[in-house]
Amino acid sequence: MITRNIFFGLQVVFLFFLSACSKSPDIDDATMLDGDQIFDPSLYDPEAYLVSMAIDDPSDAQKNTPVVITVHGYSASTFEWDEFRTYTDANADILVSQVLLGGHGRTYEDFKNSSWHDWQEPIMAEYNALREKGYTNISFAGSSTACPLVLDLIKKGKIGANGMKNIFLIDPIVIPSDKLLTLVGLVGPMLGYLETDNSEGEEGHWYHFRPQETLQELMDLIDKVRRDLQKGYDLPAGTNMKVYKSIKDSSADPVSAVLIYKGLKNSDGSDIDMEMMDSDLHVVTRLDGRENITQKDRDIQKGVFDDMLMRIEQ
């Protein structure tokens, strides 16, 4: 057991190390999303990503076609749901809106200055735009941080009667796996930012540097959602939810799924659907850009996609 004095000494060393780090990252504009040359493609061509902008005057048939609003996680981009769109194009008659979180997909400074409320705003903007155009069959699929963002919208009643038909949560984060994140409020101002190890295929789609300000926003968000779940609340009538959670996850502690399962109920008081998956990947629905992907990973991804489509098309 680590004694209190040893633990305090480790904290001092840790804080000294952090305080020695540079607070201004060295950004390569040509390769990193953090710079001023690479932006999320949805910013250049929103009609290719958002159903609300792609179809000016939807027909009655289009209004009744299932639409899935897909939303990525913290520090990511619309790339995270490209594989789902490709799969649905080949296997289902549905429409997909790939929403870019506020503050994401732009420069490091834009990301740094954004709040979690900013991240959340485009979700409601697309949802409201679809409703205004008469779409009647809307679902939501979120990964990682998109999950607490939509859980907060449910708690606030922003998604109420006649709301989303299905809500799919992929590896939701309510409790982080990295417990050092809980210290971000203490050491963040000295740290400045965290550097990540993006693969070659991920660079340009995920932020290479994570500003401490955004890490504090992330912690504020998940702390709020955790407290709400501990008090308990219900889904709106007519809305179904399924949670898909990897049993080993370096970003979102599997306890996150337990908290959602215990704290959120269907409108009739019954339990929501939950599937714990034999995977060690965070966001199992995104494989492109990763290294050392196995056939097992691909089988799990396909299983999730097929299950989602089955529920959407019911």
PDB file of C-alpha atoms in Angstrom:
ATOM      1  CA  MET A   1       0.000   0.000   0.000  1.00  0.00           C
ATOM      2  CA  ILE A   2       1.272   3.473  -0.863  1.00  0.00           C
ATOM      3  CA  THR A   3       1.531   5.608   2.267  1.00  0.00           C
ATOM      4  CA  ARG A   4       0.149   9.131   2.350  1.00  0.00           C
ATOM      5  CA  ASN A   5       3.662  10.639   2.356  1.00  0.00           C
ATOM      6  CA  ILE A   6       4.778   8.602  -0.652  1.00  0.00           C
ATOM      7  CA  PHE A   7       1.586   9.473  -2.505  1.00  0.00           C
ATOM      8  CA  PHE A   8       2.147  13.160  -1.723  1.00  0.00           C
ATOM      9  CA  GLY A   9       5.721  12.886  -2.980  1.00  0.00           C
ATOM     10  CA  LEU A  10       4.558  11.325  -6.220  1.00  0.00           C
ATOM     11  CA  GLN A  11       2.087  14.156  -6.657  1.00  0.00           C
ATOM     12  CA  VAL A  12       4.856  16.733  -6.172  1.00  0.00           C
ATOM     13  CA  VAL A  13       7.057  15.040  -8.762  1.00  0.00           C
ATOM     14  CA  PHE A  14       4.119  14.778 -11.144  1.00  0.00           C
ATOM     15  CA  LEU A  15       3.239  18.459 -10.727  1.00  0.00           C
ATOM     16  CA  PHE A  16       6.870  19.509 -11.188  1.00  0.00           C
ATOM     17  CA  PHE A  17       7.033  17.506 -14.410  1.00  0.00           C
ATOM     18  CA  LEU A  18       3.862  19.078 -15.698  1.00  0.00           C
ATOM     19  CA  SER A  19       4.962  22.591 -14.832  1.00  0.00           C
ATOM     20  CA  ALA A  20       8.098  22.074 -16.908  1.00  0.00           C
ATOM     21  CA  CYS A  21       6.069  21.310 -20.035  1.00  0.00           C
ATOM     22  CA  SER A  22       5.543  23.901 -22.726  1.00  0.00           C
ATOM     23  CA  LYS A  23       2.034  25.362 -22.781  1.00  0.00           C
ATOM     24  CA  SER A  24       2.162  26.138 -26.518  1.00  0.00           C
ATOM     25  CA  PRO A  25       2.137  23.060 -28.787  1.00  0.00           C
ATOM     26  CA  ASP A  26       4.302  22.842 -31.873  1.00  0.00           C
ATOM     27  CA  ILE A  27       1.630  22.397 -34.540  1.00  0.00           C
ATOM     28  CA  ASP A  28       2.368  21.057 -38.013  1.00  0.00           C
ATOM     29  CA  ASP A  29      -0.247  22.868 -40.113  1.00  0.00           C
ATOM     30  CA  ALA A  30       0.208  20.542 -43.077  1.00  0.00           C
ATOM     31  CA  THR A  31      -0.629  17.291 -41.263  1.00  0.00           C
ATOM     32  CA  MET A  32      -2.512  18.104 -38.066  1.00  0.00           C
ATOM     33  CA  LEU A  33      -6.165  18.921 -37.579  1.00  0.00           C
ATOM     34  CA  ASP A  34      -4.948  21.419 -34.981  1.00  0.00           C
ATOM     35  CA  GLY A  35      -3.493  23.733 -37.652  1.00  0.00           C
ATOM     36  CA  ASP A  36      -5.012  26.196 -40.077  1.00  0.00           C
ATOM     37  CA  GLN A  37      -4.865  24.121 -43.264  1.00  0.00           C
ATOM     38  CA  ILE A  38      -6.851  20.946 -42.501  1.00  0.00           C
ATOM     39  CA  PHE A  39     -10.516  21.258 -41.582  1.00  0.00           C
ATOM     40  CA  ASP A  40     -13.327  18.759 -41.280  1.00  0.00           C
ATOM     41  CA  PRO A  41     -14.839  18.232 -44.760  1.00  0.00           C
ATOM     42  CA  SER A  42     -18.351  18.890 -43.459  1.00  0.00           C
ATOM     43  CA  LEU A  43     -17.358  22.543 -43.121  1.00  0.00           C
ATOM     44  CA  TYR A  44     -16.561  22.754 -46.834  1.00  0.00           C
ATOM     45  CA  ASP A  45     -19.483  20.668 -48.069  1.00  0.00           C
ATOM     46  CA  PRO A  46     -22.246  20.498 -45.433  1.00  0.00           C
ATOM     47  CA  GLU A  47     -24.775  19.179 -47.972  1.00  0.00           C
ATOM     48  CA  ALA A  48     -22.752  15.955 -48.188  1.00  0.00           C
ATOM     49  CA  TYR A  49     -23.012  15.421 -44.417  1.00  0.00           C
ATOM     50  CA  LEU A  50     -26.297  16.895 -43.156  1.00  0.00           C
ATOM     51  CA  VAL A  51     -29.644  15.631 -44.413  1.00  0.00           C
ATOM     52  CA  SER A  52     -31.291  18.905 -43.434  1.00  0.00           C
ATOM     53  CA  MET A  53     -29.061  20.740 -45.917  1.00  0.00           C
ATOM     54  CA  ALA A  54     -28.907  18.052 -48.601  1.00  0.00           C
ATOM     55  CA  ILE A  55     -32.650  17.992 -49.295  1.00  0.00           C
ATOM     56  CA  ASP A  56     -34.330  21.388 -49.625  1.00  0.00           C
ATOM     57  CA  ASP A  57     -37.910  20.183 -50.015  1.00  0.00           C
ATOM     58  CA  PRO A  58     -38.252  16.554 -48.880  1.00  0.00           C
ATOM     59  CA  SER A  59     -41.024  14.459 -50.370  1.00  0.00           C
ATOM     60  CA  ASP A  60     -43.509  12.581 -48.183  1.00  0.00           C
ATOM     61  CA  ALA A  61     -41.526   9.394 -48.781  1.00  0.00           C
ATOM     62  CA  GLN A  62     -38.295  11.094 -47.714  1.00  0.00           C
ATOM     63  CA  LYS A  63     -39.950  12.532 -44.597  1.00  0.00           C
ATOM     64  CA  ASN A  64     -40.878   9.002 -43.538  1.00  0.00           C
ATOM     65  CA  THR A  65     -37.457   7.538 -44.336  1.00  0.00           C
ATOM     66  CA  PRO A  66     -35.390   6.805 -41.209  1.00  0.00           C
ATOM     67  CA  VAL A  67     -32.727   9.438 -40.511  1.00  0.00           C
ATOM     68  CA  VAL A  68     -29.828   8.726 -38.164  1.00  0.00           C
ATOM     69  CA  ILE A  69     -27.971  11.657 -36.624  1.00  0.00           C
ATOM     70  CA  THR A  70     -24.452  10.363 -35.994  1.00  0.00           C
ATOM     71  CA  VAL A  71     -22.154  12.254 -33.639  1.00  0.00           C
ATOM     72  CA  HIS A  72     -18.475  11.698 -32.859  1.00  0.00           C
ATOM     73  CA  GLY A  73     -16.535  12.004 -29.635  1.00  0.00           C
ATOM     74  CA  TYR A  74     -14.214  14.468 -27.945  1.00  0.00           C
ATOM     75  CA  SER A  75     -11.271  15.657 -30.101  1.00  0.00           C
ATOM     76  CA  ALA A  76     -12.530  13.617 -33.085  1.00  0.00           C
ATOM     77  CA  SER A  77     -14.386  14.569 -36.273  1.00  0.00           C
ATOM     78  CA  THR A  78     -17.095  13.335 -38.645  1.00  0.00           C
ATOM     79  CA  PHE A  79     -14.562  10.731 -39.880  1.00  0.00           C
ATOM     80  CA  GLU A  80     -15.549   8.618 -36.879  1.00  0.00           C
ATOM     81  CA  TRP A  81     -18.870   7.706 -38.549  1.00  0.00           C
ATOM     82  CA  ASP A  82     -17.719   7.357 -42.169  1.00  0.00           C
ATOM     83  CA  GLU A  83     -17.757   3.551 -41.959  1.00  0.00           C
ATOM     84  CA  PHE A  84     -21.346   3.503 -40.738  1.00  0.00           C
ATOM     85  CA  ARG A  85     -22.438   5.701 -43.637  1.00  0.00           C
ATOM     86  CA  THR A  86     -20.619   3.449 -46.106  1.00  0.00           C
ATOM     87  CA  TYR A  87     -22.237   0.364 -44.561  1.00  0.00           C
ATOM     88  CA  THR A  88     -25.737   1.817 -44.593  1.00  0.00           C
ATOM     89  CA  ASP A  89     -25.365   3.015 -48.184  1.00  0.00           C
ATOM     90  CA  ALA A  90     -24.766  -0.603 -49.188  1.00  0.00           C
ATOM     91  CA  ASN A  91     -27.193  -2.340 -46.838  1.00  0.00           C
ATOM     92  CA  ALA A  92     -30.157  -0.141 -45.911  1.00  0.00           C
ATOM     93  CA  ASP A  93     -32.567   2.508 -47.125  1.00  0.00           C
ATOM     94  CA  ILE A  94     -31.879   5.173 -44.532  1.00  0.00           C
ATOM     95  CA  LEU A  95     -30.454   8.686 -44.431  1.00  0.00           C
ATOM     96  CA  VAL A  96     -27.409   9.622 -42.326  1.00  0.00           C
ATOM     97  CA  SER A  97     -26.542  13.040 -40.913  1.00  0.00           C
ATOM     98  CA  GLN A  98     -22.933  13.253 -39.748  1.00  0.00           C
ATOM     99  CA  VAL A  99     -22.831  16.084 -37.222  1.00  0.00           C
ATOM    100  CA  LEU A 100     -19.603  17.885 -36.365  1.00  0.00           C
ATOM    101  CA  LEU A 101     -19.444  18.915 -32.711  1.00  0.00           C
ATOM    102  CA  GLY A 102     -19.096  22.621 -32.071  1.00  0.00           C
ATOM    103  CA  GLY A 103     -15.510  23.822 -31.763  1.00  0.00           C
ATOM    104  CA  HIS A 104     -14.212  20.647 -33.427  1.00  0.00           C
ATOM    105  CA  GLY A 105     -12.739  20.130 -36.870  1.00  0.00           C
ATOM    106  CA  ARG A 106     -11.139  23.550 -36.855  1.00  0.00           C
ATOM    107  CA  THR A 107      -7.967  25.070 -35.445  1.00  0.00           C
ATOM    108  CA  TYR A 108      -6.410  24.305 -32.083  1.00  0.00           C
ATOM    109  CA  GLU A 109      -7.458  27.758 -30.857  1.00  0.00           C
ATOM    110  CA  ASP A 110     -11.066  27.206 -31.913  1.00  0.00           C
ATOM    111  CA  PHE A 111     -11.061  23.898 -30.069  1.00  0.00           C
ATOM    112  CA  LYS A 112      -9.352  25.399 -27.029  1.00  0.00           C
ATOM    113  CA  ASN A 113     -11.930  28.182 -26.720  1.00  0.00           C
ATOM    114  CA  SER A 114     -14.998  25.951 -27.035  1.00  0.00           C
ATOM    115  CA  SER A 115     -17.206  24.786 -24.159  1.00  0.00           C
ATOM    116  CA  TRP A 116     -19.127  21.535 -23.896  1.00  0.00           C
ATOM    117  CA  HIS A 117     -22.284  23.550 -24.482  1.00  0.00           C
ATOM    118  CA  ASP A 118     -20.719  24.626 -27.795  1.00  0.00           C
ATOM    119  CA  TRP A 119     -19.996  20.976 -28.627  1.00  0.00           C
ATOM    120  CA  GLN A 120     -23.634  20.104 -27.967  1.00  0.00           C
ATOM    121  CA  GLU A 121     -25.305  22.838 -30.005  1.00  0.00           C
ATOM    122  CA  PRO A 122     -24.978  21.292 -33.518  1.00  0.00           C
ATOM    123  CA  ILE A 123     -26.764  18.136 -32.323  1.00  0.00           C
ATOM    124  CA  MET A 124     -29.898  20.083 -31.482  1.00  0.00           C
ATOM    125  CA  ALA A 125     -29.493  22.291 -34.556  1.00  0.00           C
ATOM    126  CA  GLU A 126     -29.669  19.279 -36.901  1.00  0.00           C
ATOM    127  CA  TYR A 127     -32.425  17.599 -34.898  1.00  0.00           C
ATOM    128  CA  ASN A 128     -34.558  20.756 -34.950  1.00  0.00           C
ATOM    129  CA  ALA A 129     -33.861  21.364 -38.652  1.00  0.00           C
ATOM    130  CA  LEU A 130     -35.017  17.837 -39.499  1.00  0.00           C
ATOM    131  CA  ARG A 131     -38.145  18.212 -37.398  1.00  0.00           C
ATOM    132  CA  GLU A 132     -38.957  21.538 -39.049  1.00  0.00           C
ATOM    133  CA  LYS A 133     -38.695  19.903 -42.470  1.00  0.00           C
ATOM    134  CA  GLY A 134     -41.159  17.244 -41.453  1.00  0.00           C
ATOM    135  CA  TYR A 135     -38.968  14.190 -40.858  1.00  0.00           C
ATOM    136  CA  THR A 136     -40.867  11.780 -38.638  1.00  0.00           C
ATOM    137  CA  ASN A 137     -38.417   8.914 -38.029  1.00  0.00           C
ATOM    138  CA  ILE A 138     -35.252  10.300 -36.440  1.00  0.00           C
ATOM    139  CA  SER A 139     -32.671   8.309 -34.494  1.00  0.00           C
ATOM    140  CA  PHE A 140     -29.370   9.200 -32.844  1.00  0.00           C
ATOM    141  CA  ALA A 141     -26.070   7.316 -32.775  1.00  0.00           C
ATOM    142  CA  GLY A 142     -23.290   8.747 -30.661  1.00  0.00           C
ATOM    143  CA  SER A 143     -19.815   7.595 -29.710  1.00  0.00           C
ATOM    144  CA  SER A 144     -17.862   8.362 -26.556  1.00  0.00           C
ATOM    145  CA  THR A 145     -18.423  12.019 -25.533  1.00  0.00           C
ATOM    146  CA  ALA A 146     -21.414  12.371 -27.860  1.00  0.00           C
ATOM    147  CA  CYS A 147     -23.197  10.045 -25.430  1.00  0.00           C
ATOM    148  CA  PRO A 148     -23.130  12.294 -22.324  1.00  0.00           C
ATOM    149  CA  LEU A 149     -24.007  15.224 -24.587  1.00  0.00           C
ATOM    150  CA  VAL A 150     -27.256  13.556 -25.669  1.00  0.00           C
ATOM    151  CA  LEU A 151     -27.921  12.195 -22.166  1.00  0.00           C
ATOM    152  CA  ASP A 152     -27.834  15.784 -20.947  1.00  0.00           C
ATOM    153  CA  LEU A 153     -30.325  16.809 -23.664  1.00  0.00           C
ATOM    154  CA  ILE A 154     -32.667  14.021 -22.545  1.00  0.00           C
ATOM    155  CA  LYS A 155     -32.402  15.110 -18.905  1.00  0.00           C
ATOM    156  CA  LYS A 156     -33.176  18.715 -19.871  1.00  0.00           C
ATOM    157  CA  GLY A 157     -36.267  17.644 -21.817  1.00  0.00           C
ATOM    158  CA  LYS A 158     -34.883  18.924 -25.118  1.00  0.00           C
ATOM    159  CA  ILE A 159     -35.760  15.553 -26.636  1.00  0.00           C
ATOM    160  CA  GLY A 160     -39.292  14.964 -25.472  1.00  0.00           C
ATOM    161  CA  ALA A 161     -42.616  13.801 -26.865  1.00  0.00           C
ATOM    162  CA  ASN A 162     -42.419  12.750 -30.513  1.00  0.00           C
ATOM    163  CA  GLY A 163     -38.646  12.813 -30.127  1.00  0.00           C
ATOM    164  CA  MET A 164     -35.987  10.431 -31.349  1.00  0.00           C
ATOM    165  CA  LYS A 165     -37.138   6.898 -32.130  1.00  0.00           C
ATOM    166  CA  ASN A 166     -33.834   5.187 -31.265  1.00  0.00           C
ATOM    167  CA  ILE A 167     -30.773   6.310 -29.347  1.00  0.00           C
ATOM    168  CA  PHE A 168     -27.603   4.237 -29.741  1.00  0.00           C
ATOM    169  CA  LEU A 169     -24.682   4.882 -27.397  1.00  0.00           C
ATOM    170  CA  ILE A 170     -21.309   3.472 -28.449  1.00  0.00           C
ATOM    171  CA  ASP A 171     -18.745   3.238 -25.642  1.00  0.00           C
ATOM    172  CA  PRO A 172     -20.258   6.102 -23.639  1.00  0.00           C
ATOM    173  CA  ILE A 173     -17.960   7.928 -21.258  1.00  0.00           C
ATOM    174  CA  VAL A 174     -19.356   8.838 -17.860  1.00  0.00           C
ATOM    175  CA  ILE A 175     -16.371   7.611 -15.846  1.00  0.00           C
ATOM    176  CA  PRO A 176     -12.970   8.007 -17.559  1.00  0.00           C
ATOM    177  CA  SER A 177     -10.581   5.058 -17.579  1.00  0.00           C
ATOM    178  CA  ASP A 178      -7.637   7.398 -17.034  1.00  0.00           C
ATOM    179  CA  LYS A 179      -8.148   8.531 -13.442  1.00  0.00           C
ATOM    180  CA  LEU A 180      -5.506  11.241 -13.854  1.00  0.00           C
ATOM    181  CA  LEU A 181      -8.187  13.203 -15.737  1.00  0.00           C
ATOM    182  CA  THR A 182      -9.810  13.865 -12.387  1.00  0.00           C
ATOM    183  CA  LEU A 183      -6.770  16.022 -11.540  1.00  0.00           C
ATOM    184  CA  VAL A 184      -7.104  18.214 -14.629  1.00  0.00           C
ATOM    185  CA  GLY A 185      -8.639  21.066 -12.638  1.00  0.00           C
ATOM    186  CA  LEU A 186      -5.561  21.097 -10.398  1.00  0.00           C
ATOM    187  CA  VAL A 187      -2.748  20.504 -12.864  1.00  0.00           C
ATOM    188  CA  GLY A 188      -4.380  21.603 -16.135  1.00  0.00           C
ATOM    189  CA  PRO A 189      -3.300  25.261 -16.012  1.00  0.00           C
ATOM    190  CA  MET A 190       0.318  24.153 -15.521  1.00  0.00           C
ATOM    191  CA  LEU A 191       0.044  21.445 -18.147  1.00  0.00           C
ATOM    192  CA  GLY A 192      -1.392  23.518 -20.968  1.00  0.00           C
ATOM    193  CA  TYR A 193      -2.216  20.537 -23.179  1.00  0.00           C
ATOM    194  CA  LEU A 194      -1.807  16.796 -23.681  1.00  0.00           C
ATOM    195  CA  GLU A 195      -0.151  15.258 -26.723  1.00  0.00           C
ATOM    196  CA  THR A 196      -1.724  12.122 -28.191  1.00  0.00           C
ATOM    197  CA  ASP A 197      -0.252   9.277 -30.232  1.00  0.00           C
ATOM    198  CA  ASN A 198      -2.413   9.351 -33.346  1.00  0.00           C
ATOM    199  CA  SER A 199      -1.663   6.738 -35.966  1.00  0.00           C
ATOM    200  CA  GLU A 200      -0.758   7.884 -39.470  1.00  0.00           C
ATOM    201  CA  GLY A 201      -4.330   7.148 -40.529  1.00  0.00           C
ATOM    202  CA  GLU A 202      -5.797   9.138 -37.650  1.00  0.00           C
ATOM    203  CA  GLU A 203      -3.666  12.245 -38.024  1.00  0.00           C
ATOM    204  CA  GLY A 204      -5.727  14.990 -39.593  1.00  0.00           C
ATOM    205  CA  HIS A 205      -8.998  13.511 -38.288  1.00  0.00           C
ATOM    206  CA  TRP A 206      -8.285  13.793 -34.541  1.00  0.00           C
ATOM    207  CA  TYR A 207      -6.609  16.587 -32.643  1.00  0.00           C
ATOM    208  CA  HIS A 208      -2.977  15.820 -31.980  1.00  0.00           C
ATOM    209  CA  PHE A 209      -2.980  18.176 -28.978  1.00  0.00           C
ATOM    210  CA  ARG A 210      -5.736  18.370 -26.403  1.00  0.00           C
ATOM    211  CA  PRO A 211      -5.939  21.748 -24.628  1.00  0.00           C
ATOM    212  CA  GLN A 212      -6.353  21.498 -20.875  1.00  0.00           C
ATOM    213  CA  GLU A 213      -9.329  23.837 -21.140  1.00  0.00           C
ATOM    214  CA  THR A 214     -11.208  21.251 -23.199  1.00  0.00           C
ATOM    215  CA  LEU A 215     -10.254  18.470 -20.796  1.00  0.00           C
ATOM    216  CA  GLN A 216     -11.791  20.519 -17.994  1.00  0.00           C
ATOM    217  CA  GLU A 217     -14.923  20.986 -20.112  1.00  0.00           C
ATOM    218  CA  LEU A 218     -15.061  17.225 -20.662  1.00  0.00           C
ATOM    219  CA  MET A 219     -14.796  16.573 -16.937  1.00  0.00           C
ATOM    220  CA  ASP A 220     -17.489  19.180 -16.191  1.00  0.00           C
ATOM    221  CA  LEU A 221     -19.807  17.472 -18.679  1.00  0.00           C
ATOM    222  CA  ILE A 222     -19.356  13.916 -17.459  1.00  0.00           C
ATOM    223  CA  ASP A 223     -19.497  14.977 -13.806  1.00  0.00           C
ATOM    224  CA  LYS A 224     -22.882  16.602 -14.458  1.00  0.00           C
ATOM    225  CA  VAL A 225     -24.205  13.572 -16.334  1.00  0.00           C
ATOM    226  CA  ARG A 226     -22.946  11.212 -13.626  1.00  0.00           C
ATOM    227  CA  ARG A 227     -24.805  13.199 -10.955  1.00  0.00           C
ATOM    228  CA  ASP A 228     -27.971  13.192 -13.062  1.00  0.00           C
ATOM    229  CA  LEU A 229     -27.757   9.425 -13.520  1.00  0.00           C
ATOM    230  CA  GLN A 230     -27.249   8.882  -9.811  1.00  0.00           C
ATOM    231  CA  LYS A 231     -30.544  10.710  -9.203  1.00  0.00           C
ATOM    232  CA  GLY A 232     -32.238   8.800 -12.033  1.00  0.00           C
ATOM    233  CA  TYR A 233     -34.519   9.825 -14.892  1.00  0.00           C
ATOM    234  CA  ASP A 234     -36.516   8.311 -17.766  1.00  0.00           C
ATOM    235  CA  LEU A 235     -36.384   8.278 -21.544  1.00  0.00           C
ATOM    236  CA  PRO A 236     -39.212  10.074 -23.363  1.00  0.00           C
ATOM    237  CA  ALA A 237     -42.199   7.960 -24.363  1.00  0.00           C
ATOM    238  CA  GLY A 238     -41.634   6.307 -27.722  1.00  0.00           C
ATOM    239  CA  THR A 239     -37.837   6.495 -27.520  1.00  0.00           C
ATOM    240  CA  ASN A 240     -35.756   3.315 -27.321  1.00  0.00           C
ATOM    241  CA  MET A 241     -32.116   3.120 -26.274  1.00  0.00           C
ATOM    242  CA  LYS A 242     -29.355   0.581 -26.629  1.00  0.00           C
ATOM    243  CA  VAL A 243     -25.870   0.877 -25.158  1.00  0.00           C
ATOM    244  CA  TYR A 244     -22.926  -0.984 -26.701  1.00  0.00           C
ATOM    245  CA  LYS A 245     -19.880  -1.087 -24.410  1.00  0.00           C
ATOM    246  CA  SER A 246     -16.444  -2.674 -24.762  1.00  0.00           C
ATOM    247  CA  ILE A 247     -15.428  -4.610 -21.673  1.00  0.00           C
ATOM    248  CA  LYS A 248     -11.882  -3.221 -21.960  1.00  0.00           C
ATOM    249  CA  ASP A 249     -11.596   0.423 -22.852  1.00  0.00           C
ATOM    250  CA  SER A 250      -8.672   2.794 -22.355  1.00  0.00           C
ATOM    251  CA  SER A 251     -10.917   5.877 -22.492  1.00  0.00           C
ATOM    252  CA  ALA A 252     -14.334   5.051 -21.027  1.00  0.00           C
ATOM    253  CA  ASP A 253     -14.452   2.894 -17.914  1.00  0.00           C
ATOM    254  CA  PRO A 254     -17.002   0.052 -18.335  1.00  0.00           C
ATOM    255  CA  VAL A 255     -18.581   1.324 -15.108  1.00  0.00           C
ATOM    256  CA  SER A 256     -19.995   4.075 -17.336  1.00  0.00           C
ATOM    257  CA  ALA A 257     -22.387   1.530 -18.841  1.00  0.00           C
ATOM    258  CA  VAL A 258     -23.453   0.358 -15.386  1.00  0.00           C
ATOM    259  CA  LEU A 259     -24.278   3.912 -14.312  1.00  0.00           C
ATOM    260  CA  ILE A 260     -26.392   4.460 -17.420  1.00  0.00           C
ATOM    261  CA  TYR A 261     -28.158   1.145 -16.972  1.00  0.00           C
ATOM    262  CA  LYS A 262     -28.993   1.882 -13.330  1.00  0.00           C
ATOM    263  CA  GLY A 263     -29.783   5.577 -13.730  1.00  0.00           C
ATOM    264  CA  LEU A 264     -31.792   5.699 -16.955  1.00  0.00           C
ATOM    265  CA  LYS A 265     -35.052   3.816 -17.541  1.00  0.00           C
ATOM    266  CA  ASN A 266     -37.553   3.530 -20.336  1.00  0.00           C
ATOM    267  CA  SER A 267     -40.684   5.660 -19.983  1.00  0.00           C
ATOM    268  CA  ASP A 268     -42.562   2.657 -18.530  1.00  0.00           C
ATOM    269  CA  GLY A 269     -39.852   2.076 -15.907  1.00  0.00           C
ATOM    270  CA  SER A 270     -38.304  -0.947 -17.624  1.00  0.00           C
ATOM    271  CA  ASP A 271     -34.571  -1.381 -18.188  1.00  0.00           C
ATOM    272  CA  ILE A 272     -32.832  -0.067 -21.287  1.00  0.00           C
ATOM    273  CA  ASP A 273     -30.997  -2.494 -23.568  1.00  0.00           C
ATOM    274  CA  MET A 274     -27.311  -3.073 -22.877  1.00  0.00           C
ATOM    275  CA  GLU A 275     -24.665  -5.135 -24.661  1.00  0.00           C
ATOM    276  CA  MET A 276     -21.202  -5.637 -23.197  1.00  0.00           C
ATOM    277  CA  MET A 277     -18.839  -6.549 -26.038  1.00  0.00           C
ATOM    278  CA  ASP A 278     -15.684  -8.676 -25.895  1.00  0.00           C
ATOM    279  CA  SER A 279     -13.527  -5.876 -27.254  1.00  0.00           C
ATOM    280  CA  ASP A 280     -10.600  -3.770 -26.052  1.00  0.00           C
ATOM    281  CA  LEU A 281     -11.266  -0.919 -28.495  1.00  0.00           C
ATOM    282  CA  HIS A 282     -12.741   2.439 -27.620  1.00  0.00           C
ATOM    283  CA  VAL A 283     -15.518   3.133 -30.155  1.00  0.00           C
ATOM    284  CA  VAL A 284     -15.701  -0.270 -31.795  1.00  0.00           C
ATOM    285  CA  THR A 285     -17.717   1.146 -34.690  1.00  0.00           C
ATOM    286  CA  ARG A 286     -14.654   2.988 -36.032  1.00  0.00           C
ATOM    287  CA  LEU A 287     -11.815   0.833 -37.340  1.00  0.00           C
ATOM    288  CA  ASP A 288     -10.364   2.891 -40.203  1.00  0.00           C
ATOM    289  CA  GLY A 289      -7.057   4.526 -39.316  1.00  0.00           C
ATOM    290  CA  ARG A 290      -6.327   2.133 -36.465  1.00  0.00           C
ATOM    291  CA  GLU A 291      -3.342  -0.193 -36.381  1.00  0.00           C
ATOM    292  CA  ASN A 292      -3.496  -3.978 -35.812  1.00  0.00           C
ATOM    293  CA  ILE A 293      -7.206  -4.446 -36.515  1.00  0.00           C
ATOM    294  CA  THR A 294      -8.321  -8.102 -36.347  1.00  0.00           C
ATOM    295  CA  GLN A 295     -11.127 -10.046 -37.988  1.00  0.00           C
ATOM    296  CA  LYS A 296     -12.753 -10.224 -34.570  1.00  0.00           C
ATOM    297  CA  ASP A 297     -12.867  -6.429 -34.481  1.00  0.00           C
ATOM    298  CA  ARG A 298     -14.506  -6.366 -37.911  1.00  0.00           C
ATOM    299  CA  ASP A 299     -17.045  -8.987 -36.863  1.00  0.00           C
ATOM    300  CA  ILE A 300     -17.970  -6.962 -33.767  1.00  0.00           C
ATOM    301  CA  GLN A 301     -18.344  -3.787 -35.828  1.00  0.00           C
ATOM    302  CA  LYS A 302     -20.583  -5.554 -38.341  1.00  0.00           C
ATOM    303  CA  GLY A 303     -22.656  -7.045 -35.543  1.00  0.00           C
ATOM    304  CA  VAL A 304     -23.278  -3.599 -34.051  1.00  0.00           C
ATOM    305  CA  PHE A 305     -24.145  -2.075 -37.438  1.00  0.00           C
ATOM    306  CA  ASP A 306     -26.542  -4.910 -38.266  1.00  0.00           C
ATOM    307  CA  ASP A 307     -28.239  -4.655 -34.892  1.00  0.00           C
ATOM    308  CA  MET A 308     -28.640  -0.893 -35.234  1.00  0.00           C
ATOM    309  CA  LEU A 309     -30.141  -1.228 -38.713  1.00  0.00           C
ATOM    310  CA  MET A 310     -32.545  -3.921 -37.556  1.00  0.00           C
ATOM    311  CA  ARG A 311     -33.833  -1.638 -34.804  1.00  0.00           C
ATOM    312  CA  ILE A 312     -33.994   1.405 -37.073  1.00  0.00           C
ATOM    313  CA  GLU A 313     -35.994  -0.419 -39.734  1.00  0.00           C
ATOM    314  CA  GLN A 314     -38.533  -1.938 -37.313  1.00  0.00           C
TER     315      GLN A 314
END
